[in-house]
Amino acid sequence: RKSVRGCVVGPDLATLSLVMIKKGAEELPGLTDDNKPRRLGPKRASNIRKLFALEKKDDVRNFVVRRELNDKKKKAPKIQ
């Protein structure tokens, strides 16, 4: 029997989808020891302003999250 947060989960399940609520004192190897940047960012201008706490007069094109394709190329979404 597997138990998750008070619920009994069947033994026939191969994987469980879990969310970390609280981080302990030690790092978990492969899970909490490295930081991964966000691959995709918001596409709408209002969501970009909300993410970076910008004002209406700030230019959102400077704050678009870009992802790297190769060594030299970077790609950014079209802003709506």
Tab-separated table of N, CA and C in Angstrom:
chain	number	residue	atom	x	y	z
A	1	ARG	N	0.836	-1.197	0.000
A	1	ARG	CA	0.000	0.000	0.000
A	1	ARG	C	0.868	1.242	0.000
A	2	LYS	N	0.467	2.183	-0.811
A	2	LYS	CA	1.124	3.485	-0.817
A	2	LYS	C	0.168	4.481	-0.190
A	3	SER	N	0.678	5.377	0.623
A	3	SER	CA	-0.191	6.404	1.189
A	3	SER	C	0.355	7.772	0.820
A	4	VAL	N	-0.533	8.639	0.377
A	4	VAL	CA	-0.175	10.000	0.000
A	4	VAL	C	-1.177	10.930	0.645
A	5	ARG	N	-0.732	11.752	1.563
A	5	ARG	CA	-1.538	12.781	2.226
A	5	ARG	C	-2.848	12.215	2.774
A	6	GLY	N	-2.744	11.104	3.464
A	6	GLY	CA	-3.912	10.541	4.094
A	6	GLY	C	-4.746	9.657	3.201
A	7	CYS	N	-4.451	9.595	1.907
A	7	CYS	CA	-5.215	8.770	0.982
A	7	CYS	C	-4.442	7.490	0.689
A	8	VAL	N	-5.134	6.407	0.554
A	8	VAL	CA	-4.507	5.152	0.171
A	8	VAL	C	-4.576	5.043	-1.341
A	9	VAL	N	-3.403	4.882	-1.957
A	9	VAL	CA	-3.298	4.812	-3.409
A	9	VAL	C	-3.031	3.358	-3.773
A	10	GLY	N	-3.611	2.884	-4.856
A	10	GLY	CA	-3.477	1.496	-5.265
A	10	GLY	C	-2.047	1.120	-5.612
A	11	PRO	N	-1.675	-0.132	-5.375
A	11	PRO	CA	-0.303	-0.578	-5.669
A	11	PRO	C	-0.037	-0.782	-7.157
A	12	ASP	N	-1.062	-0.701	-7.998
A	12	ASP	CA	-0.886	-0.936	-9.418
A	12	ASP	C	-0.441	0.306	-10.182
A	13	LEU	N	-0.340	1.458	-9.523
A	13	LEU	CA	0.091	2.683	-10.189
A	13	LEU	C	1.608	2.703	-10.333
A	14	ALA	N	2.081	3.091	-11.518
A	14	ALA	CA	3.520	3.136	-11.765
A	14	ALA	C	4.112	4.479	-11.353
A	15	THR	N	3.379	5.563	-11.559
A	15	THR	CA	3.891	6.893	-11.224
A	15	THR	C	2.852	7.660	-10.433
A	16	LEU	N	3.334	8.610	-9.647
A	16	LEU	CA	2.468	9.507	-8.898
A	16	LEU	C	2.842	10.934	-9.249
A	17	SER	N	1.880	11.800	-9.406
A	17	SER	CA	2.125	13.213	-9.658
A	17	SER	C	2.079	13.942	-8.325
A	18	LEU	N	3.215	14.467	-7.898
A	18	LEU	CA	3.322	15.109	-6.594
A	18	LEU	C	3.799	16.546	-6.745
A	19	VAL	N	3.457	17.390	-5.791
A	19	VAL	CA	3.888	18.780	-5.745
A	19	VAL	C	4.589	19.000	-4.416
A	20	MET	N	5.790	19.625	-4.469
A	20	MET	CA	6.519	19.900	-3.230
A	20	MET	C	5.919	21.129	-2.573
A	21	ILE	N	5.493	20.980	-1.336
A	21	ILE	CA	4.903	22.082	-0.596
A	21	ILE	C	5.967	22.803	0.229
A	22	LYS	N	6.791	22.039	0.939
A	22	LYS	CA	7.775	22.633	1.831
A	22	LYS	C	9.112	21.944	1.625
A	23	LYS	N	10.176	22.736	1.532
A	23	LYS	CA	11.510	22.206	1.324
A	23	LYS	C	12.162	21.956	2.676
A	24	GLY	N	12.812	20.816	2.810
A	24	GLY	CA	13.458	20.459	4.067
A	24	GLY	C	14.822	21.097	4.210
A	25	ALA	N	15.575	20.635	5.209
A	25	ALA	CA	16.888	21.212	5.503
A	25	ALA	C	17.927	20.810	4.462
A	26	GLU	N	17.839	19.592	3.938
A	26	GLU	CA	18.823	19.114	2.983
A	26	GLU	C	18.266	19.176	1.557
A	27	GLU	N	19.186	19.207	0.593
A	27	GLU	CA	18.809	19.217	-0.814
A	27	GLU	C	18.517	17.792	-1.279
A	28	LEU	N	17.563	17.643	-2.180
A	28	LEU	CA	17.294	16.358	-2.813
A	28	LEU	C	18.049	16.320	-4.138
A	29	PRO	N	18.942	15.339	-4.334
A	29	PRO	CA	19.734	15.317	-5.580
A	29	PRO	C	18.844	15.126	-6.803
A	30	GLY	N	19.036	15.997	-7.788
A	30	GLY	CA	18.269	15.926	-9.019
A	30	GLY	C	16.923	16.612	-8.962
A	31	LEU	N	16.516	17.076	-7.790
A	31	LEU	CA	15.197	17.696	-7.672
A	31	LEU	C	15.291	19.138	-7.187
A	32	THR	N	15.964	19.359	-6.083
A	32	THR	CA	16.036	20.717	-5.530
A	32	THR	C	17.440	21.302	-5.559
A	33	ASP	N	18.439	20.551	-6.035
A	33	ASP	CA	19.807	21.062	-5.979
A	33	ASP	C	20.169	21.930	-7.180
A	34	ASP	N	19.389	21.910	-8.260
A	34	ASP	CA	19.693	22.753	-9.411
A	34	ASP	C	18.504	23.642	-9.743
A	35	ASN	N	18.807	24.766	-10.390
A	35	ASN	CA	17.792	25.745	-10.753
A	35	ASN	C	17.627	25.735	-12.259
A	36	LYS	N	16.428	25.518	-12.752
A	36	LYS	CA	16.176	25.518	-14.192
A	36	LYS	C	15.459	26.805	-14.574
A	37	PRO	N	15.966	27.532	-15.564
A	37	PRO	CA	15.264	28.748	-15.999
A	37	PRO	C	13.993	28.389	-16.750
A	38	ARG	N	13.066	29.326	-16.783
A	38	ARG	CA	11.819	29.045	-17.490
A	38	ARG	C	12.067	29.028	-18.992
A	39	ARG	N	11.566	27.982	-19.624
A	39	ARG	CA	11.786	27.806	-21.054
A	39	ARG	C	10.905	28.738	-21.854
A	40	LEU	N	9.652	28.844	-21.478
A	40	LEU	CA	8.718	29.704	-22.185
A	40	LEU	C	8.178	30.754	-21.224
A	41	GLY	N	8.043	31.965	-21.703
A	41	GLY	CA	7.499	33.032	-20.886
A	41	GLY	C	6.131	33.434	-21.389
A	42	PRO	N	5.535	34.446	-20.775
A	42	PRO	CA	4.220	34.897	-21.226
A	42	PRO	C	4.296	35.579	-22.588
A	43	LYS	N	3.182	35.529	-23.310
A	43	LYS	CA	3.120	36.092	-24.650
A	43	LYS	C	2.351	37.408	-24.692
A	44	ARG	N	1.407	37.569	-23.792
A	44	ARG	CA	0.619	38.804	-23.763
A	44	ARG	C	1.343	39.899	-22.988
A	45	ALA	N	1.181	41.126	-23.426
A	45	ALA	CA	1.873	42.257	-22.812
A	45	ALA	C	1.442	42.454	-21.358
A	46	SER	N	0.157	42.231	-21.073
A	46	SER	CA	-0.307	42.431	-19.698
A	46	SER	C	0.294	41.390	-18.759
A	47	ASN	N	0.478	40.152	-19.244
A	47	ASN	CA	1.085	39.125	-18.400
A	47	ASN	C	2.581	39.343	-18.212
A	48	ILE	N	3.254	39.916	-19.219
A	48	ILE	CA	4.671	40.266	-19.077
A	48	ILE	C	4.822	41.368	-18.046
A	49	ARG	N	3.917	42.364	-18.075
A	49	ARG	CA	3.953	43.437	-17.079
A	49	ARG	C	3.722	42.895	-15.674
A	50	LYS	N	2.816	41.930	-15.553
A	50	LYS	CA	2.519	41.354	-14.247
A	50	LYS	C	3.703	40.546	-13.715
A	51	LEU	N	4.406	39.812	-14.605
A	51	LEU	CA	5.530	38.979	-14.196
A	51	LEU	C	6.699	39.816	-13.706
A	52	PHE	N	7.015	40.899	-14.402
A	52	PHE	CA	8.165	41.724	-14.065
A	52	PHE	C	7.796	42.982	-13.291
A	53	ALA	N	6.549	43.133	-12.897
A	53	ALA	CA	6.065	44.285	-12.131
A	53	ALA	C	6.395	45.595	-12.849
A	54	LEU	N	5.990	45.680	-14.113
A	54	LEU	CA	6.249	46.873	-14.922
A	54	LEU	C	5.048	47.801	-14.878
A	55	GLU	N	5.290	49.034	-15.277
A	55	GLU	CA	4.210	50.009	-15.392
A	55	GLU	C	3.748	50.055	-16.841
A	56	LYS	N	2.679	50.780	-17.079
A	56	LYS	CA	2.088	50.862	-18.423
A	56	LYS	C	3.035	51.530	-19.419
A	57	LYS	N	3.846	52.473	-18.953
A	57	LYS	CA	4.720	53.212	-19.858
A	57	LYS	C	5.992	52.443	-20.227
A	58	ASP	N	6.327	51.366	-19.483
A	58	ASP	CA	7.529	50.584	-19.781
A	58	ASP	C	7.345	49.774	-21.058
A	59	ASP	N	8.432	49.595	-21.791
A	59	ASP	CA	8.397	48.842	-23.045
A	59	ASP	C	8.561	47.350	-22.741
A	60	VAL	N	7.539	46.556	-23.053
A	60	VAL	CA	7.575	45.132	-22.717
A	60	VAL	C	8.475	44.332	-23.654
A	61	ARG	N	8.857	44.902	-24.788
A	61	ARG	CA	9.709	44.179	-25.732
A	61	ARG	C	11.095	43.909	-25.154
A	62	ASN	N	11.521	44.717	-24.204
A	62	ASN	CA	12.829	44.509	-23.578
A	62	ASN	C	12.800	43.387	-22.543
A	63	PHE	N	11.626	42.946	-22.119
A	63	PHE	CA	11.497	41.972	-21.037
A	63	PHE	C	10.947	40.622	-21.504
A	64	VAL	N	10.912	40.368	-22.813
A	64	VAL	CA	10.387	39.110	-23.334
A	64	VAL	C	11.365	37.981	-22.986
A	65	VAL	N	10.833	36.839	-22.534
A	65	VAL	CA	11.665	35.688	-22.210
A	65	VAL	C	12.062	35.012	-23.507
A	66	ARG	N	13.377	34.978	-23.761
A	66	ARG	CA	13.892	34.391	-24.992
A	66	ARG	C	14.483	33.018	-24.692
A	67	ARG	N	14.341	32.098	-25.641
A	67	ARG	CA	14.938	30.781	-25.467
A	67	ARG	C	15.996	30.563	-26.531
A	68	GLU	N	17.041	29.814	-26.180
A	68	GLU	CA	18.160	29.603	-27.082
A	68	GLU	C	17.895	28.396	-27.971
A	69	LEU	N	18.153	28.573	-29.262
A	69	LEU	CA	18.030	27.470	-30.213
A	69	LEU	C	19.382	26.799	-30.424
A	70	ASN	N	20.358	27.568	-30.839
A	70	ASN	CA	21.716	27.073	-31.069
A	70	ASN	C	22.667	27.918	-30.228
A	71	ASP	N	23.932	27.897	-30.614
A	71	ASP	CA	24.916	28.715	-29.903
A	71	ASP	C	24.678	30.204	-30.136
A	72	LYS	N	24.236	30.559	-31.350
A	72	LYS	CA	24.110	31.971	-31.705
A	72	LYS	C	22.673	32.458	-31.752
A	73	LYS	N	21.716	31.582	-32.052
A	73	LYS	CA	20.338	32.019	-32.278
A	73	LYS	C	19.517	31.973	-30.998
A	74	LYS	N	18.670	32.977	-30.836
A	74	LYS	CA	17.683	33.024	-29.768
A	74	LYS	C	16.327	33.312	-30.394
A	75	LYS	N	15.284	32.813	-29.757
A	75	LYS	CA	13.944	32.972	-30.316
A	75	LYS	C	13.025	33.574	-29.259
A	76	ALA	N	12.203	34.507	-29.685
A	76	ALA	CA	11.256	35.167	-28.783
A	76	ALA	C	9.857	35.100	-29.411
A	77	PRO	N	8.818	35.002	-28.594
A	77	PRO	CA	7.465	34.959	-29.168
A	77	PRO	C	7.019	36.343	-29.627
A	78	LYS	N	6.028	36.363	-30.515
A	78	LYS	CA	5.421	37.628	-30.908
A	78	LYS	C	4.506	38.079	-29.778
A	79	ILE	N	4.590	39.336	-29.433
A	79	ILE	CA	3.819	39.868	-28.305
A	79	ILE	C	2.440	40.277	-28.780
A	80	GLN	N	1.432	39.869	-28.030
A	80	GLN	CA	0.056	40.269	-28.352
A	80	GLN	C	-0.327	41.482	-27.557
